GROMACS .gro file of C-alpha atoms in nm:
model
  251
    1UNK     CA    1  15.925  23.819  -3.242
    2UNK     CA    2  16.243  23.651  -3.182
    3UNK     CA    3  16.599  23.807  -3.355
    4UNK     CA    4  16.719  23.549  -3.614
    5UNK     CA    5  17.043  23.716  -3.627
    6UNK     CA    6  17.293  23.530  -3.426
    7UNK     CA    7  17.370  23.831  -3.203
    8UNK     CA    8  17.020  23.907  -3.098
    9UNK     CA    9  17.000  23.511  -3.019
   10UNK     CA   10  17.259  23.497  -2.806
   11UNK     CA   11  17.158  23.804  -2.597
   12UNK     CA   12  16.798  23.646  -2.554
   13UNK     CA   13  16.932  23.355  -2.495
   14UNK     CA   14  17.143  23.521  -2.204
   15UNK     CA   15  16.849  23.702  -2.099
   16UNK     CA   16  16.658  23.406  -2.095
   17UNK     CA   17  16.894  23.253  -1.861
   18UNK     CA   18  16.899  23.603  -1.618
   19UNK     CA   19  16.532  23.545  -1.588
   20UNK     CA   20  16.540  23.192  -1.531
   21UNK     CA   21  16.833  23.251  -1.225
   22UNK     CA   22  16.634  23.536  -1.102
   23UNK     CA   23  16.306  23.359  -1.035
   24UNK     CA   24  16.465  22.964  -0.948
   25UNK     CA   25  16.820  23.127  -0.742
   26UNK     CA   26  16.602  23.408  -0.537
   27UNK     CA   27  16.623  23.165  -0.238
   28UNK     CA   28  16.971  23.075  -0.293
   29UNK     CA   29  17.102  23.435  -0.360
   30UNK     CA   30  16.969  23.586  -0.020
   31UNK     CA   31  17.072  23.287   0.145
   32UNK     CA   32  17.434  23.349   0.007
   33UNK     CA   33  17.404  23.726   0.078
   34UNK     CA   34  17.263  23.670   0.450
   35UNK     CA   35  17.607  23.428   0.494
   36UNK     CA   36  17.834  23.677   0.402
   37UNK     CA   37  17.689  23.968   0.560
   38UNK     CA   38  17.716  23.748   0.885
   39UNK     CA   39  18.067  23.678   0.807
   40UNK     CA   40  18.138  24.070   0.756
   41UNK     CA   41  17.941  24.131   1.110
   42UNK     CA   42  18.083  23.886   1.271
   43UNK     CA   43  18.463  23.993   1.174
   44UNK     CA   44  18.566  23.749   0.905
   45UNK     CA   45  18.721  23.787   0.583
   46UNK     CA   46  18.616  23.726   0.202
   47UNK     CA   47  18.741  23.532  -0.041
   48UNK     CA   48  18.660  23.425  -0.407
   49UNK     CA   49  18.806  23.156  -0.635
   50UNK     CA   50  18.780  23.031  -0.979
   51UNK     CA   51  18.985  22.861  -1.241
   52UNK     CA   52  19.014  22.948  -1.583
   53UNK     CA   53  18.689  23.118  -1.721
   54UNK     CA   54  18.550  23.077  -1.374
   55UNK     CA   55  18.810  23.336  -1.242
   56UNK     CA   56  18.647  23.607  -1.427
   57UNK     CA   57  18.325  23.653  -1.221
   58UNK     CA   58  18.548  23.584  -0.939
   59UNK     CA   59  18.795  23.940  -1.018
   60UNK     CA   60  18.440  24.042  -1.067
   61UNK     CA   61  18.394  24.119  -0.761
   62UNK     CA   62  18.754  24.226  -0.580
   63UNK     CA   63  18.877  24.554  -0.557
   64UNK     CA   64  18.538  24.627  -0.742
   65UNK     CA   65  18.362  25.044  -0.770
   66UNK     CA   66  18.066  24.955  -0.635
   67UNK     CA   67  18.175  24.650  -0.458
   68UNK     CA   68  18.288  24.480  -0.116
   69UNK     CA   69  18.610  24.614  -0.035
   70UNK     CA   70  18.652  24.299   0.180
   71UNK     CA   71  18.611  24.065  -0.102
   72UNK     CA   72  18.988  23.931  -0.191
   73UNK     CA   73  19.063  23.703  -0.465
   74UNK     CA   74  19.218  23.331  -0.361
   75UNK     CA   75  19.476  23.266  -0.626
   76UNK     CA   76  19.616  22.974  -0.745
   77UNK     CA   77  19.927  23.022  -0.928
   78UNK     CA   78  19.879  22.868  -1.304
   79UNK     CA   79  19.487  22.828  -1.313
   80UNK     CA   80  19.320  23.192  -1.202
   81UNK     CA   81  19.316  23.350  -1.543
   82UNK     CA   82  19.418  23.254  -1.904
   83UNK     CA   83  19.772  23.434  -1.909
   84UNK     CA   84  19.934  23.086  -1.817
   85UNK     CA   85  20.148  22.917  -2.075
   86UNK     CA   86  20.070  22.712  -2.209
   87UNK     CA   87  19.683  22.819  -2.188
   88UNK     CA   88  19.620  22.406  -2.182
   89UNK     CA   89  19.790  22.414  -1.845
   90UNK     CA   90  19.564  22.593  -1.620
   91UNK     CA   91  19.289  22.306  -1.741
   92UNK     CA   92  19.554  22.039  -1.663
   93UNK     CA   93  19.589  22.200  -1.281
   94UNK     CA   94  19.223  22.192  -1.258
   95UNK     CA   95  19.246  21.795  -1.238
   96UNK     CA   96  19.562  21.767  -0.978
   97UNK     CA   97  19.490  21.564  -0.708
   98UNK     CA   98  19.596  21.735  -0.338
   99UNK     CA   99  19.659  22.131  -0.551
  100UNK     CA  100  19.390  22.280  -0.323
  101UNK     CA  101  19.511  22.130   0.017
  102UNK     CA  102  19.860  22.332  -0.096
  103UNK     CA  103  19.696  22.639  -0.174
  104UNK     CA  104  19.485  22.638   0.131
  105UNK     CA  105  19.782  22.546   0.399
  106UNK     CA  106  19.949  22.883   0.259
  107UNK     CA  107  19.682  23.121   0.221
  108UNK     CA  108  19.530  23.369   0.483
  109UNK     CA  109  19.204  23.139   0.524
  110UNK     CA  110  19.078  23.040   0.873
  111UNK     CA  111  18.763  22.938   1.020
  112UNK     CA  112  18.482  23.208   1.038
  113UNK     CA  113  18.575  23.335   0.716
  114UNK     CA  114  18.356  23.270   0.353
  115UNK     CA  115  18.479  23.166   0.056
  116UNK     CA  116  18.313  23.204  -0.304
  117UNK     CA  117  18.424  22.910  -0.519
  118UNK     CA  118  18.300  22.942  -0.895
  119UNK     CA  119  18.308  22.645  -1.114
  120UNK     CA  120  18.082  22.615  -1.385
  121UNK     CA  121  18.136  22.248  -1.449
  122UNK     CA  122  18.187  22.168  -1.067
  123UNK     CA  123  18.383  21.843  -1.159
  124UNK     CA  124  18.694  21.894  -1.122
  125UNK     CA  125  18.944  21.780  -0.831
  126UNK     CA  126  19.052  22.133  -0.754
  127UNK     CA  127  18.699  22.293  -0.662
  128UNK     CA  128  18.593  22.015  -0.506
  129UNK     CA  129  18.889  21.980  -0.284
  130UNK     CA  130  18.872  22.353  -0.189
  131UNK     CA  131  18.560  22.320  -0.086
  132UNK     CA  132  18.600  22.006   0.142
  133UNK     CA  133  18.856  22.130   0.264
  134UNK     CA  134  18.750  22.490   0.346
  135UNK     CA  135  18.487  22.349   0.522
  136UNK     CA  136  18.700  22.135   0.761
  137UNK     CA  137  18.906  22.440   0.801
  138UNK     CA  138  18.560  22.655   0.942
  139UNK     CA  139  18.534  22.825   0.677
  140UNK     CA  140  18.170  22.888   0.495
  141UNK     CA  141  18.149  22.763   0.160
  142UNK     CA  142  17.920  22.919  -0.136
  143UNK     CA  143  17.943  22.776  -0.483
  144UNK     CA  144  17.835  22.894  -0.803
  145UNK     CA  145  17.823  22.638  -1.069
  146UNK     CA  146  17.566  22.469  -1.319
  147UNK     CA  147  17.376  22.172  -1.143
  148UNK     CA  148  17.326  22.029  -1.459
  149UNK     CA  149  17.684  21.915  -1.500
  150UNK     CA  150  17.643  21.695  -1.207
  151UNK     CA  151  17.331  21.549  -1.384
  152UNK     CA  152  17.520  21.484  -1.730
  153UNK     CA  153  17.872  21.439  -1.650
  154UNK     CA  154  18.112  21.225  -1.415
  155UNK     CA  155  18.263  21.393  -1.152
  156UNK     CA  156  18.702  21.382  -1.172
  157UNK     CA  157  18.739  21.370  -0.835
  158UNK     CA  158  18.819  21.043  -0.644
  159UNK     CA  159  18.500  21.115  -0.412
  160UNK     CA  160  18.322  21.119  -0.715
  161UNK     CA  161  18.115  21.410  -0.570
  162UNK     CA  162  18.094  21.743  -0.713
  163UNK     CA  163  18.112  22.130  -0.603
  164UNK     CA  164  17.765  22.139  -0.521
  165UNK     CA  165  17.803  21.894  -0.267
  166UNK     CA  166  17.990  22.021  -0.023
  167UNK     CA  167  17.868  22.388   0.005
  168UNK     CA  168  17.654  22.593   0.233
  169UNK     CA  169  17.461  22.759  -0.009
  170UNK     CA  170  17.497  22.672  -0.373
  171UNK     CA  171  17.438  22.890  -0.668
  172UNK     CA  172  17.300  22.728  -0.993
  173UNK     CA  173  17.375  22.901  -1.311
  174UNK     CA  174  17.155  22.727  -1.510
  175UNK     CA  175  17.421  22.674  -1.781
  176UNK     CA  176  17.355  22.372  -2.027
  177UNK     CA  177  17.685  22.147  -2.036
  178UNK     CA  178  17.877  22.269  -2.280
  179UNK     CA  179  17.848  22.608  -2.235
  180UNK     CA  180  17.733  22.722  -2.571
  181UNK     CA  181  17.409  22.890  -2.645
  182UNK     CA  182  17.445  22.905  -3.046
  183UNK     CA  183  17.392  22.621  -3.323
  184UNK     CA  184  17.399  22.645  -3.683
  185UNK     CA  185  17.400  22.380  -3.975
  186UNK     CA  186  17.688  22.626  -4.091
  187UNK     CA  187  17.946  22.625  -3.806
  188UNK     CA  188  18.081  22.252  -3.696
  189UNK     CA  189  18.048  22.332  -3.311
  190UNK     CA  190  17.810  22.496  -3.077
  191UNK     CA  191  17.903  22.868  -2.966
  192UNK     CA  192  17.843  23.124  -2.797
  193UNK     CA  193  17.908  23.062  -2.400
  194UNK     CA  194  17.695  23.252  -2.143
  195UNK     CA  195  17.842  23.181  -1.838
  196UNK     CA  196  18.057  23.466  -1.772
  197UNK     CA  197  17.754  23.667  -1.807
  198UNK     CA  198  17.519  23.464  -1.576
  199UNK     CA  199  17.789  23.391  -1.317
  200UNK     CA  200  17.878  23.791  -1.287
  201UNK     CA  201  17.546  23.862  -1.266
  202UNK     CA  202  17.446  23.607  -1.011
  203UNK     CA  203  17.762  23.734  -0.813
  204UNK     CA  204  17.671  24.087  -0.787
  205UNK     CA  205  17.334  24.007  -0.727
  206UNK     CA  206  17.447  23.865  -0.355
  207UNK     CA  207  17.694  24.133  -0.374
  208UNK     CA  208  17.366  24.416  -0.355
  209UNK     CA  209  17.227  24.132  -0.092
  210UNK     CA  210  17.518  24.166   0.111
  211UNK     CA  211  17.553  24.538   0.143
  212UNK     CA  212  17.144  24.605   0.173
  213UNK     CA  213  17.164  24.346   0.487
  214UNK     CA  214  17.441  24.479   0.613
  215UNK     CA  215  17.270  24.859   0.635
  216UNK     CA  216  16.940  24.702   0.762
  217UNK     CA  217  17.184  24.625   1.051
  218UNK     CA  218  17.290  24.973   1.070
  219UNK     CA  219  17.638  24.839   0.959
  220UNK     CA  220  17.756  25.098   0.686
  221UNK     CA  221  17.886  24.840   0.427
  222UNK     CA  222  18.235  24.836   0.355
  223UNK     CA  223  18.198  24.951  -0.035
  224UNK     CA  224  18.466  25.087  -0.255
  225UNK     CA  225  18.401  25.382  -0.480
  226UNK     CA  226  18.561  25.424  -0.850
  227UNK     CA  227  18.860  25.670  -0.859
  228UNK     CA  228  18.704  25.817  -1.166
  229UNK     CA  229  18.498  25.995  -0.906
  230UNK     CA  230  18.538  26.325  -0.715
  231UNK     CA  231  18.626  26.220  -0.398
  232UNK     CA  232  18.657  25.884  -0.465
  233UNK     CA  233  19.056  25.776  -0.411
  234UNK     CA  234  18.953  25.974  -0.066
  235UNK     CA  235  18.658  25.750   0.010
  236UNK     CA  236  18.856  25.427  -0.089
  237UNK     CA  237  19.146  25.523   0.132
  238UNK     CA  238  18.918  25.572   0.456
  239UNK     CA  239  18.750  25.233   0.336
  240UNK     CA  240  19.116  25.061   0.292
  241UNK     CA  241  19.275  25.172   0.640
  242UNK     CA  242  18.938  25.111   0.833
  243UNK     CA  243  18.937  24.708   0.711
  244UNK     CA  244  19.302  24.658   0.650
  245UNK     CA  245  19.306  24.375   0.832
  246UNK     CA  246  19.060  24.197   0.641
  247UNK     CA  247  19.171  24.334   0.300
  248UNK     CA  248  19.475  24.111   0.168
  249UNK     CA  249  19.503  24.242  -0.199
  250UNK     CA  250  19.662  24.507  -0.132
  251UNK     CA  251  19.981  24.399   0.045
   0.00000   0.00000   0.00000
């Protein structure tokens, strides 16, 4: 029997979603894992990126107990986060032309390394320039973003293309456009968005891909423990020095 209270809606509505990217994104999430457990074996870096909203399943998975230690977080000054002022701005940077070319030419990236781009609507100019142009760079591309966007929205970009379009392996949240799971002849607007929660999820779900390849390979993955721990500052130390040339965050 479904819950007719608005919490117990949203979280089956949420679960409903987990099931749905567990059975339809299988494929895509091992593919995703398999890329960045190549990238790890093969000596390249990590990186993640999202704007706004996005950027939360992005931090996700950086400096993360239980994570990739190699996993650093791309940032854009202005856009990763909400803690910009005014908080309109960091949507307004979304939609500059050339931003991601900037951010690119000054950051650590270089071919053979993997980038994570998260954008749930995938439209914007700023996702799909980092992608396009990660790629030209060398550098693998895997984006996690709602397909459906691309079916029920114009792209902002001058391409006219979206996120999805110019990644390696892409990641479909499922997310309805919008982003609100909730309606009620009461309240003027939908509510209730899901995608943090899907996004994260799909995220550490190639996260536990990553690390289970990378033992098959008899490569010990490089995973940080929490500090809340005994023994764990210890174990995140040895972690730290023995990739610090891969691990950006923490100089």
């Amino acid at each position: 029997m479904s819950d007719r209270k608005p919490a117990g809606q949203f979280l089956d509505a949420a679960i409903d979603l987990l099931h749905r990217v567990r059975e339809e994104e299988a494929g895509s999430v091992e593919a995703a894992g398999t890329l960045l457990a190549d990238t790890v074996e093969e000596g390249g870096r990590l990186f993640a990126f999202g704007a706004g909203h996005s950027s939360l399943a992005a931090q996700d998975v950086v400096y993360r107990a239980g994570g990739l230690a190699l996993m650093n977080l791309l940032v854009v000054p202005g856009v990763v986060g909400v803690d910009v002022m005014p908080a309109t701005l960091g949507s307004a940077l979304e939609r500059v032309d050339g931003l991601a070319g900037a951010v690119l030419d000054s950051s650590p990236l270089r071919a053979g390394d993997a980038l994570v781009i998260v954008s749930l609507s995938g439209r914007n100019a700023l996702p799909v320039e980092m992608a396009l142009n990660a790629r030209a760079l060398g550098v693998k591309v895997i984006g996690v973003t709602s397909v459906a966007y691309a079916e029920g929205t114009r792209s902002r970009h001058t391409s006219g293309t979206f996120l999805k379009d110019h990644c390696d392996v892409v990641l479909d949240s499922k997310i309805a456009v919008g982003d609100a799971e909730l309606t009620l002849d009461t309240v003027p607007a939908p509510f209730a968005p899901a995608s943090t929660v899907v996004t994260t999820a799909l995220l550490q779900a190639v996260m536990a891909t990553t690390a289970a390849a990378l033992a098959d390979r008899g490569i010990e993955p490089p995973l940080l423990r929490s500090g809340n721990v005994d023994g764990g500052h210890e174990w995140n130390g040895r972690v730290l020095e023995q990739y610090r040339d891969r691990i950006f965050y923490r100089h």
